[in-house]
XYZ file of C-alpha atoms in Angstrom:
318
model
C 83.383 125.082 71.962
C 86.426 122.817 71.716
C 86.274 119.846 74.114
C 89.215 117.499 74.608
C 89.362 114.283 76.629
C 92.958 113.424 77.474
C 92.515 109.852 78.729
C 89.136 108.520 77.748
C 89.936 104.825 77.584
C 89.596 104.180 81.316
C 86.032 105.492 81.331
C 85.037 104.216 77.926
C 87.048 101.395 76.342
C 84.370 101.143 73.658
C 81.170 100.053 75.383
C 79.761 103.549 75.993
C 78.879 106.391 73.621
C 80.510 109.821 73.568
C 77.519 111.286 71.683
C 76.135 113.211 74.650
C 79.474 114.997 75.030
C 79.889 115.497 71.305
C 76.547 117.303 71.237
C 78.065 120.040 73.405
C 80.929 121.023 71.124
C 83.806 119.958 68.900
C 84.943 116.790 70.712
C 88.343 115.105 70.465
C 88.993 111.952 72.482
C 92.432 110.521 73.197
C 92.647 107.100 74.823
C 95.812 108.083 76.697
C 98.048 111.149 76.850
C 101.629 111.177 78.068
C 102.914 114.142 80.108
C 104.896 115.362 77.110
C 101.766 115.416 74.928
C 99.375 117.265 77.240
C 100.015 120.869 76.193
C 100.002 120.130 72.470
C 96.794 118.081 72.644
C 95.003 120.483 74.988
C 96.035 123.666 73.189
C 93.008 125.691 72.110
C 90.588 123.639 74.189
C 88.059 125.559 76.240
C 86.894 122.401 78.016
C 89.364 119.740 79.088
C 88.446 116.396 80.623
C 90.927 114.240 82.510
C 90.839 111.177 84.692
C 94.438 110.527 85.756
C 96.384 112.804 83.405
C 98.059 115.467 85.560
C 97.325 119.149 84.943
C 99.908 121.047 86.978
C 100.515 124.784 87.247
C 102.956 124.888 84.339
C 100.540 123.121 82.036
C 97.579 125.274 83.078
C 99.532 128.477 82.429
C 100.308 127.159 78.933
C 96.621 126.877 77.981
C 95.209 130.410 77.630
C 91.933 129.288 76.053
C 91.076 126.895 78.877
C 87.944 127.777 80.842
C 86.834 124.463 82.365
C 88.393 121.221 83.616
C 86.183 118.224 84.287
C 87.831 115.498 86.359
C 86.315 112.149 85.380
C 86.616 110.809 88.915
C 85.813 111.787 92.477
C 89.393 112.580 93.506
C 90.778 115.729 91.858
C 94.377 115.739 93.085
C 95.578 115.482 89.462
C 94.656 119.146 88.977
C 96.417 122.114 90.586
C 93.170 123.680 91.749
C 94.926 126.664 93.354
C 96.434 127.690 90.007
C 93.161 126.885 88.230
C 91.321 129.264 90.570
C 93.941 131.983 89.998
C 93.435 131.627 86.246
C 89.646 131.639 86.510
C 89.345 128.019 85.348
C 86.344 126.127 86.728
C 87.131 122.607 88.003
C 84.496 119.948 88.642
C 84.542 116.335 89.775
C 82.127 113.379 89.806
C 80.952 112.456 93.312
C 79.001 109.397 94.429
C 78.718 107.676 91.055
C 80.216 104.328 92.126
C 78.945 103.893 95.677
C 77.167 100.582 95.216
C 79.777 99.185 92.816
C 82.572 99.796 95.328
C 80.496 98.382 98.191
C 79.857 95.311 96.047
C 83.603 94.873 95.495
C 84.222 94.978 99.250
C 82.024 91.930 99.675
C 83.324 90.224 96.536
C 86.738 90.312 98.199
C 85.388 89.299 101.587
C 83.404 86.345 100.261
C 86.370 85.238 98.180
C 88.302 84.872 101.451
C 85.533 83.306 103.522
C 84.195 80.860 100.920
C 87.079 80.289 98.458
C 84.709 79.916 95.498
C 87.448 80.343 92.882
C 89.634 77.747 94.615
C 86.932 75.064 94.636
C 85.753 75.832 91.111
C 89.334 75.356 89.909
C 89.746 72.121 91.857
C 86.552 70.755 90.366
C 87.531 71.722 86.829
C 90.604 69.561 87.458
C 88.365 66.636 88.455
C 88.892 66.627 92.210
C 85.220 66.338 93.191
C 84.669 63.573 90.668
C 87.478 61.596 92.276
C 86.443 62.378 95.848
C 85.384 59.387 98.044
C 82.819 61.538 99.931
C 79.918 63.672 98.766
C 81.851 66.850 99.650
C 85.323 68.039 100.616
C 87.003 71.200 101.852
C 90.608 72.128 102.502
C 90.223 75.798 103.435
C 88.541 77.455 106.403
C 84.866 78.140 105.651
C 83.744 81.163 107.631
C 80.250 82.336 108.520
C 80.059 86.128 108.728
C 76.909 86.432 110.839
C 77.714 87.583 114.357
C 81.220 88.796 113.530
C 82.429 92.372 113.955
C 82.785 94.458 110.802
C 84.835 97.618 111.362
C 84.419 100.526 108.949
C 86.901 103.402 108.911
C 85.034 106.344 107.398
C 81.258 106.394 107.146
C 80.602 108.442 104.025
C 78.407 107.277 101.145
C 80.430 104.130 100.446
C 81.085 103.341 104.101
C 77.367 103.629 104.824
C 76.486 101.331 101.917
C 79.019 98.795 103.195
C 77.491 99.047 106.673
C 74.024 98.263 105.320
C 75.275 95.154 103.533
C 77.216 93.986 106.589
C 74.108 94.403 108.741
C 72.057 92.453 106.205
C 74.561 89.598 106.588
C 73.986 89.605 110.346
C 77.293 91.238 111.244
C 77.895 93.732 114.053
C 79.163 97.025 112.662
C 81.718 99.260 114.361
C 82.399 102.623 112.736
C 85.146 105.180 113.123
C 83.336 108.334 112.076
C 82.805 111.986 112.917
C 79.053 111.373 112.995
C 77.429 111.464 116.412
C 76.100 108.119 117.744
C 72.487 109.297 117.589
C 72.876 109.924 113.854
C 74.069 106.405 113.058
C 71.777 103.705 111.648
C 70.442 101.047 113.985
C 73.067 98.365 114.465
C 76.053 100.646 113.813
C 78.152 101.445 116.895
C 80.647 104.309 116.984
C 84.130 103.229 118.069
C 87.573 104.695 118.525
C 90.149 103.727 115.936
C 92.241 101.488 118.174
C 89.128 99.806 119.599
C 87.846 99.165 116.094
C 91.108 97.526 115.013
C 91.321 95.411 118.178
C 87.749 94.133 118.131
C 86.942 93.739 114.429
C 87.065 90.474 112.506
C 86.950 92.486 109.282
C 88.227 96.039 108.804
C 87.293 97.981 105.662
C 88.861 101.362 104.820
C 86.664 104.130 103.404
C 88.262 107.344 104.654
C 89.836 110.026 102.449
C 93.589 110.168 101.989
C 95.007 113.079 103.979
C 98.334 113.668 105.738
C 96.662 112.324 108.895
C 95.406 109.114 107.257
C 98.477 108.273 105.162
C 99.819 104.932 106.489
C 96.865 104.816 108.869
C 97.339 101.047 108.928
C 100.953 100.681 109.975
C 102.876 98.018 111.889
C 101.587 99.291 115.229
C 97.961 99.186 114.178
C 98.357 95.809 112.477
C 99.727 94.438 115.748
C 96.425 95.320 117.399
C 94.377 93.209 114.998
C 93.257 89.667 115.582
C 95.498 87.094 113.887
C 92.527 85.838 111.882
C 91.248 89.299 110.904
C 90.686 90.381 107.313
C 91.763 93.840 106.121
C 90.090 95.375 103.057
C 91.161 98.551 101.241
C 89.024 99.922 98.416
C 89.729 103.532 99.431
C 93.210 104.815 98.616
C 96.414 102.776 98.418
C 98.536 104.950 100.753
C 96.091 104.408 103.623
C 98.171 101.317 104.396
C 101.886 100.748 104.871
C 102.245 98.084 102.199
C 105.514 96.670 103.525
C 104.026 96.318 107.011
C 100.967 94.533 105.631
C 103.145 92.158 103.590
C 105.227 91.384 106.689
C 102.072 90.690 108.724
C 100.843 88.279 106.043
C 104.218 86.540 105.847
C 104.212 86.119 109.635
C 100.649 84.785 109.725
C 99.369 87.726 111.750
C 96.561 88.486 109.312
C 94.128 86.073 107.662
C 93.991 88.092 104.454
C 94.534 91.487 102.876
C 92.146 92.459 100.097
C 92.706 95.581 98.032
C 91.496 97.258 94.875
C 94.014 100.095 95.244
C 97.774 100.329 95.750
C 100.085 103.221 96.585
C 101.401 103.383 93.006
C 99.190 102.444 90.068
C 100.089 100.519 88.063
C 102.305 99.011 90.767
C 105.982 98.338 90.356
C 106.805 94.661 89.965
C 108.582 94.613 93.323
C 105.566 95.755 95.330
C 105.644 93.301 98.267
C 101.890 92.761 98.212
C 101.944 91.248 94.725
C 103.789 88.195 96.060
C 102.581 88.126 99.660
C 100.548 85.093 100.765
C 96.816 85.675 101.136
C 96.989 89.096 99.492
C 94.137 89.429 97.022
C 94.671 92.423 94.743
C 92.324 93.644 92.001
C 93.487 96.364 89.548
C 91.438 99.384 90.714
C 88.236 98.142 89.096
C 85.660 98.555 91.874
C 84.415 101.744 90.178
C 84.394 100.268 86.682
C 81.056 98.479 86.342
C 79.251 99.603 83.200
C 76.466 100.985 85.348
C 78.846 103.166 87.397
C 80.726 104.367 84.324
C 77.435 105.293 82.654
C 76.494 107.372 85.695
C 79.936 108.978 85.653
C 79.561 110.025 82.020
C 76.026 111.312 82.594
C 77.213 113.440 85.538
C 80.188 114.728 83.516
C 77.811 115.906 80.793
C 75.469 117.484 83.363
C 78.429 119.300 84.948
C 79.394 120.803 81.583
C 75.798 121.759 80.791
C 75.625 123.576 84.130
C 78.877 125.400 83.370
C 77.660 126.436 79.923
C 74.471 127.820 81.447
C 76.532 129.805 84.013
C 75.358 127.731 86.951
C 77.389 125.470 89.218
C 77.448 121.694 89.611
C 80.088 119.728 91.543
C 82.588 122.575 91.428
C 85.718 122.081 93.537
C 87.688 124.939 95.029
C 90.986 125.309 96.914
C-alpha cells in the first residue's frame, strides 16, 4: 500500500512521529507540494493525504491507482469530492480535534485586548516600572469581562466550548444558533443575528463558511455594534469583509478585531488588516498546539485503519 503525504510540514514540522502511518504501508512524506508537482508525486499512490494542497477533478482523473484521500483538517474544500465519488475514491476528514485549542485562542486574543499583558511586559523590559514614581501605572483601558455580553455566532463544538469559558468568566452569553432554547446550556440565551451584534460587547465567529455566511460581518452589521465592542474570528477568514473591518477600526468604531484566519492565507502584503490599528492577527495557529496535532494524526491513522478494514470513519460525501 503506497501512502503519500503531500504537505506534511504543517501538521508535523518535526516534533511528531510518522511511525504510526508508516506501519500501514510504504510512506513518503513531502513537506510541501506545488500544484505542478502534485500528479508526479501522487502517481501510483493508493492513499493520499493532504492538508491544503488542492486535489481538483483534473488531478484526480490523472491518478488511476488512488483509492483514498485523507484530508488532514476538518474543512475538505481542497478536494473535489463530487469527482472523487464518481471515481470511487473515499474521502475522509478530521473533525473535532482542535476544539479546546481554538477556544483557548479565542480567549488569548480577548485577554490580550482587555489586559494588554504584552504591552506592559515590553514597557517593563524597557525599565518603565523601575522609573515609575508610583507603585503601579497603566496607559491602556483595563477591562473586566464579568457581566459583559459575549455573542457567539454558531454553537457547534467550538462555539459551545467558548460559551462554557465565557460563562466561567461571569459573562452573559448570547448565541445565534439553530438549536432550540430548551437545548441550550444554562446561561446561554438564543438571539437573532442583529440583536446579537447590537447587544454584545464581544462577538466571536464560529459558523461554517457558506454562500450565506460569506461577508456575514459587513459594513452594515459593523454599524450595529457598540463602538467599544471586540470582534473575534477564529472560524474562516471570508466570514468578514476585511476592508469594512479595517475602515471601522480606522474610524474608531470598533475597540479591536482579533483574528487567526484571513480570506487569503498567507495574506497579501496589502491586506488592510495587517496595518489597521487595533487589529491583532495570528497566522492560523489556533489549531496547532502539539496536543491538537497529535489528536489529528491519531484520527488520521484511525481513519485509514477503518478504510483498510472496509469500514467507515469520518467519510465525507457530496
